[in-house]
XYZ file of C-alpha atoms in Angstrom:
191
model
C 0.000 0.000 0.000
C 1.196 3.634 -0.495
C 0.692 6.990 1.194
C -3.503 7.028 0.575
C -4.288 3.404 2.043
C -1.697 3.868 5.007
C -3.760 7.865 5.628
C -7.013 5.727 5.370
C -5.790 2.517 7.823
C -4.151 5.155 10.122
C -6.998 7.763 10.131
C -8.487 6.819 13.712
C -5.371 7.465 15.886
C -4.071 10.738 16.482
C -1.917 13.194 14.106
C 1.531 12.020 15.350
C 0.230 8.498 14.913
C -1.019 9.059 11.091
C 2.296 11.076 10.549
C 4.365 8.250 11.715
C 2.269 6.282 8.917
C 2.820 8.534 6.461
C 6.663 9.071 7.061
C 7.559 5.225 7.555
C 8.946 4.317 4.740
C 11.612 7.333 5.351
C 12.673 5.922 8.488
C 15.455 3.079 8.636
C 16.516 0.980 11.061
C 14.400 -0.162 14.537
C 15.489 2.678 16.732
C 12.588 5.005 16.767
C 13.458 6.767 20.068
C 13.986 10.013 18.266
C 10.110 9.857 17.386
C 7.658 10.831 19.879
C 5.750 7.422 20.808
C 2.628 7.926 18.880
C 4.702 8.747 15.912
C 6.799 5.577 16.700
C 3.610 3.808 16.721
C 2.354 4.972 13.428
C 5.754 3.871 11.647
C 5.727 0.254 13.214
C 2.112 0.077 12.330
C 3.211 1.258 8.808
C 5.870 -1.790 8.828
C 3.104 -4.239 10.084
C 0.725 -3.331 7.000
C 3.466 -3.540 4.738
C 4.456 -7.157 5.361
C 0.638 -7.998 5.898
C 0.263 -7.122 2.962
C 3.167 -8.326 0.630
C 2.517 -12.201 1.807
C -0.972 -11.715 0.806
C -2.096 -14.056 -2.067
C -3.558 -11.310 -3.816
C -0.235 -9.897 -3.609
C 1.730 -13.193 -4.687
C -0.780 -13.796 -7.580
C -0.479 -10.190 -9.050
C 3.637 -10.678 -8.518
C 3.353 -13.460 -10.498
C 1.346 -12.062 -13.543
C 3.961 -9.703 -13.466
C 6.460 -9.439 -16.426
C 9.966 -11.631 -15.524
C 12.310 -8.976 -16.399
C 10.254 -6.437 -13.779
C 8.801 -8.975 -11.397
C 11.084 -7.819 -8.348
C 10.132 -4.372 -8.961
C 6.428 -5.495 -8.914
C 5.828 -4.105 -5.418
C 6.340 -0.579 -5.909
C 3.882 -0.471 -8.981
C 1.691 -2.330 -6.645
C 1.488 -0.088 -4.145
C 0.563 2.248 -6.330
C -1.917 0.689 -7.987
C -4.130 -0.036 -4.916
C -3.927 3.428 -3.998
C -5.083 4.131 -8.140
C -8.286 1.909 -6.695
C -8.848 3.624 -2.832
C -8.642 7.065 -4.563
C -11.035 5.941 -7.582
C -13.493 4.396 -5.079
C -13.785 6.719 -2.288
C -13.731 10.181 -4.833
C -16.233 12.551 -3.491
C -16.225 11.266 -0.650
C -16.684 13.804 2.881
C -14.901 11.523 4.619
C -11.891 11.105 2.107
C -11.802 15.088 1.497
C -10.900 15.551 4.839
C -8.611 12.869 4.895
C -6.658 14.214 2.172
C -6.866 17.662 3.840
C -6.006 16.040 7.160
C -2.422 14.540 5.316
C -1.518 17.242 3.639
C -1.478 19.913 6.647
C 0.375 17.549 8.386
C 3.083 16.846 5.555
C 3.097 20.597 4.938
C 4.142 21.755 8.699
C 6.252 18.696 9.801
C 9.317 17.670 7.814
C 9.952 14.271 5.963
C 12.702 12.404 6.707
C 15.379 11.444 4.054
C 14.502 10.641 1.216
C 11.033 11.919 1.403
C 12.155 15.149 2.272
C 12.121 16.182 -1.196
C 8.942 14.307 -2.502
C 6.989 15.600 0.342
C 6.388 18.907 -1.016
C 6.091 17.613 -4.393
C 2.892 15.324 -3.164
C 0.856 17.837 -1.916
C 1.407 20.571 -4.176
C 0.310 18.452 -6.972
C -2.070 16.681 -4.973
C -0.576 13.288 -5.793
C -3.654 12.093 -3.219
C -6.149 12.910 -5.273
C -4.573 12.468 -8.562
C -4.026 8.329 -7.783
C -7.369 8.480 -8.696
C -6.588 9.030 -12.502
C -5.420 5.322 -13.603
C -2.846 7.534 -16.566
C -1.998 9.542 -13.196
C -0.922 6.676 -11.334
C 0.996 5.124 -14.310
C 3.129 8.348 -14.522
C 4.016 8.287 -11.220
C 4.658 4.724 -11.223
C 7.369 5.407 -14.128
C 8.261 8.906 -12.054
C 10.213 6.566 -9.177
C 11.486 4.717 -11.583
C 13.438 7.565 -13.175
C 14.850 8.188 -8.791
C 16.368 4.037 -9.333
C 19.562 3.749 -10.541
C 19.936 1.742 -14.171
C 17.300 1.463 -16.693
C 13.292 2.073 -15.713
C 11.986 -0.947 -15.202
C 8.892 0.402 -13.395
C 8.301 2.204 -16.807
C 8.407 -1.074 -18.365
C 5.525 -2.074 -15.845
C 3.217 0.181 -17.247
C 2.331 -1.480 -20.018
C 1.128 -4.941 -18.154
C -0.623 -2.746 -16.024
C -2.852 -1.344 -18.671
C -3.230 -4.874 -19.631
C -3.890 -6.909 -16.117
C -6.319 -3.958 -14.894
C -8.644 -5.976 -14.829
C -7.430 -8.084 -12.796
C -5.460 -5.860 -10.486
C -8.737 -4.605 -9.764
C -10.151 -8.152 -8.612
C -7.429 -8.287 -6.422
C -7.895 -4.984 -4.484
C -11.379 -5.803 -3.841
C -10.163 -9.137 -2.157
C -7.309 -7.150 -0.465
C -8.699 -3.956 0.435
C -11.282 -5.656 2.773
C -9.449 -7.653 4.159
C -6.658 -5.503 5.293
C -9.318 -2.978 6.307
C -10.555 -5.383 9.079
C -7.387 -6.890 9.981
C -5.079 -3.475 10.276
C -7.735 -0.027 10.216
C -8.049 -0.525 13.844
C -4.834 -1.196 15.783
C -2.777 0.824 17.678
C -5.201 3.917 17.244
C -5.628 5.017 20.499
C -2.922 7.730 20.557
């Protein structure tokens, strides 16, 4: 899952805690004392979706549909992709709005760490929340990251099989999406 699935599993707890969600994949390493504990929370929560979701079979099953050549870079299109679906689905919606509005004054007054120091800006001032919810959207931004990886774009060469295995892809996020909704939306949200 990406930034808009994390904001939407994460939306219960406090700021800090949806912060820590959003930031997470910034952070390395276990030490998370320089985070204050809901924060800390939110990132290990963030971890604990991840790796729910990447041994789901929806996950596996998409992996495998994946071209050879690209099939390691899989994930990271992924990700994507199921945020293309949460953003298509809930458009419109009150409760998304604010969501959205919710996760960008937060990444606008706190600072990302590392690597997403740069991006963070970038995502809210082109409203990279909103726009997952254009399928060509999501496709350029999947080929975007691939243009940050060193050696030839082989998210770019996702795109393509994408297009093709929507159909698909979108089977599989209505299996997933449930399912991690019940199992993950409500942990760890009492900070």
């Amino acid at each position: 899952m990406n930034f808009l699935a994390h904001a939407w599993l994460a939306r219960a707890g406090s700021d800090d805690f949806l912060y820590g969600n959003l930031i997470a994949d910034g952070v390395k390493g276990r030490d998370l004392s320089v985070w204050s504990d809901a924060t800390a929370l939110g990132i290990r929560h963030h971890r604990r979706v991840d790796a729910w979701v990447d041994s789901h079979s929806c996950v596996a099953g998409a992996r495998r549909r994946a071209p050879t050549a690209q099939r390691r870079y899989a994930g990271i299109a992924l990700d994507m992709v199921w945020d293309h679906f949460l953003a298509r689905d809930m458009a419109g919606r009150q409760d998304h709005e604010q969501l959205i509005e919710r996760c960008y004054q937060l990444l606008s007054t706190r600072p990302a760490p590392n690597r997403l120091a740069g991006m963070m800006p970038l995502l809210v001032k082109h409203d990279w929340l909103r726009g997952y919810a254009d399928f060509e959207f999501t496709c350029r931004a999947v080929a975007g990251i691939g243009r940050r990886l060193s050696g030839p774009n082989q998210l770019a060469a996702l795109v393509p099989w994408l297009h093709d295995d929507y159909p698909r892809l979108e089977q599989d996020f209505q299996s997933l999406w449930p399912a991690l909704f019940e199992a993950l939306s409500r942990q760890d949200t009492a900070l």
